[in-house]
Tab-separated table of C-alpha atoms in Angstrom:
chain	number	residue	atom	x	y	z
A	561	UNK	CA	-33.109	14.082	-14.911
A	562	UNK	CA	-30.930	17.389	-15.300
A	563	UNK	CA	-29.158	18.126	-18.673
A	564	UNK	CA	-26.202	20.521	-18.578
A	565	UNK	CA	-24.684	22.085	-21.289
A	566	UNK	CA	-20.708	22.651	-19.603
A	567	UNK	CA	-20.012	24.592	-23.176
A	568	UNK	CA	-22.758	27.431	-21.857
A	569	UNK	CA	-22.087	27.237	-18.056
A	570	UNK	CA	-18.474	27.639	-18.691
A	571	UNK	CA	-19.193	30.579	-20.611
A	572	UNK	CA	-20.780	32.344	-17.945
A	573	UNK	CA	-17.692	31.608	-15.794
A	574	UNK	CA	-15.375	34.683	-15.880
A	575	UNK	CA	-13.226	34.556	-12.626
A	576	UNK	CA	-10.326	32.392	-12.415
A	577	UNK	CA	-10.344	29.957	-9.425
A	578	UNK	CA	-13.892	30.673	-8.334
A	579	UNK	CA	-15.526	27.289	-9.227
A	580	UNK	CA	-19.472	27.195	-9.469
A	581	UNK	CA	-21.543	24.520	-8.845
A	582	UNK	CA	-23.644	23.046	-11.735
A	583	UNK	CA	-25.254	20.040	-10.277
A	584	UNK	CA	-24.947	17.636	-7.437
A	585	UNK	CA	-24.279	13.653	-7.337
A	586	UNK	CA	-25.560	12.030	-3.872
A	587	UNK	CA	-23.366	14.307	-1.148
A	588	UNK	CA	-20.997	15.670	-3.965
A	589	UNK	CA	-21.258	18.618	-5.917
A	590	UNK	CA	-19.978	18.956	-9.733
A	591	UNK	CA	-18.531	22.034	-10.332
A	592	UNK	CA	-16.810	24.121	-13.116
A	593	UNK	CA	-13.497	25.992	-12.721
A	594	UNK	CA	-11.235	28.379	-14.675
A	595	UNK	CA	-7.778	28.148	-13.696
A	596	UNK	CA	-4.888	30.460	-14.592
A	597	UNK	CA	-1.503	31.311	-12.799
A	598	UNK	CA	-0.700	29.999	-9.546
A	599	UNK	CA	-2.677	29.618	-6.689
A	600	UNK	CA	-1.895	29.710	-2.953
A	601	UNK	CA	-1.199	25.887	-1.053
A	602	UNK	CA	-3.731	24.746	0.877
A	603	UNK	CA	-5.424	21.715	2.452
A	604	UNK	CA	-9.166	20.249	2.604
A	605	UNK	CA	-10.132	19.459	5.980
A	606	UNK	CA	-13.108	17.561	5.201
A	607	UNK	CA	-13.572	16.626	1.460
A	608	UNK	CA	-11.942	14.306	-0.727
A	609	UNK	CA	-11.547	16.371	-4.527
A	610	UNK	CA	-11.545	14.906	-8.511
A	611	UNK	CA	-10.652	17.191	-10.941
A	612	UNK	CA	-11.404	16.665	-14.807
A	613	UNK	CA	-9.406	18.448	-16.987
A	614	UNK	CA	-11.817	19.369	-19.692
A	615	UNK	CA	-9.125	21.939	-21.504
A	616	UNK	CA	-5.424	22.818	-21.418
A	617	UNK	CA	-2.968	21.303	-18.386
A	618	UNK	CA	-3.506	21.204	-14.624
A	619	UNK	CA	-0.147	20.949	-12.487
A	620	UNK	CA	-0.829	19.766	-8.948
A	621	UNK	CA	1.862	19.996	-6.594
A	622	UNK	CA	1.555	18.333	-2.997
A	623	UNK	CA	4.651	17.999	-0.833
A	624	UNK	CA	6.197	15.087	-2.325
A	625	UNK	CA	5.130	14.749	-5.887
A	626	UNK	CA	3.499	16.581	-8.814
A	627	UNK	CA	0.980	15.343	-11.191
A	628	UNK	CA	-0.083	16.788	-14.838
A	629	UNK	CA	-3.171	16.558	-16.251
A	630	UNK	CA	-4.017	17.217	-19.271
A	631	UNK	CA	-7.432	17.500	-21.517
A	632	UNK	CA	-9.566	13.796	-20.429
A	633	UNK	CA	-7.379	13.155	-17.402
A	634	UNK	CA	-8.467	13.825	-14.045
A	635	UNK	CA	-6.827	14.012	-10.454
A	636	UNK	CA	-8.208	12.559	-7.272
A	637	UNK	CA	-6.669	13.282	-3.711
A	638	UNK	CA	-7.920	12.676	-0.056
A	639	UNK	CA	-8.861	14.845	2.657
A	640	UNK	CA	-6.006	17.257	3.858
A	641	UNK	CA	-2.729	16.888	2.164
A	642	UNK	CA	-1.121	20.144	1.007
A	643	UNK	CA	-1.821	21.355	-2.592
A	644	UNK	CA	-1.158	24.010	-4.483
A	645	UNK	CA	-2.946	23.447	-8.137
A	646	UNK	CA	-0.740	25.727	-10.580
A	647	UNK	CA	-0.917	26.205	-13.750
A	648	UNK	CA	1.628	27.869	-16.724
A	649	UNK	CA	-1.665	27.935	-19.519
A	650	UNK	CA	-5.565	28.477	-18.988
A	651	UNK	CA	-7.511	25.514	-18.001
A	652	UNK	CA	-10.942	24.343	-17.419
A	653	UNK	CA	-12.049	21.801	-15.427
A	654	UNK	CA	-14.914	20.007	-13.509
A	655	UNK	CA	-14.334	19.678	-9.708
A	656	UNK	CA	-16.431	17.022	-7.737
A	657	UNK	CA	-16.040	17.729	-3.784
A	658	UNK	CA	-18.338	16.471	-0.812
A	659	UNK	CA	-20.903	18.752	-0.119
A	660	UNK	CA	-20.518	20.792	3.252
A	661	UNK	CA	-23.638	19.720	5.715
């Protein structure tokens, strides 16, 4: 069994929107992520993504609605809509995405 201290790893983390993977569950990896600013819309073409907000406020837009999340809350969404994860304050978060084979 693997113990992970997310307090540490994040602390090693200093790009924005560069997640890193910290362990792996079956065919998904866990990740942690800085966000800040805007990023650019995009799609997945082959993995479903969770995000955890573990600090501060995600804002995911897709093309027909938006959804907040704050600290506790996560976000799920399936393979290839359009996103564009933006953010007006810093944020941290744990992704979980399907491993690429």
């Amino acid at each position: 069994m693997d113990k992970v201290n997310l307090g540490e790893k994040l602390s090693l983390i200093e790009d924005f929107w560069s997640p890193k993977a910290v362990g792996a569950v079956n065919d998904f990896h866990v990740k942690l992520v800085k966000l800040k600013g805007e990023f650019v819309w995009h799609a997945h073409e082959v993995e479903d993504e969770l995000f955890l907000v573990l600090k501060g406020r995600l804002r995911m837009q897709f093309r027909d609605q938006e959804v907040a999340v704050g600290p506790g809350s996560s976000s799920s969404f399936r393979t290839r809509p359009s996103t564009d994860p933006s953010r007006t304050t810093r944020c941290t978060s744990s992704c979980w995405s399907l491993a690429r084979r």
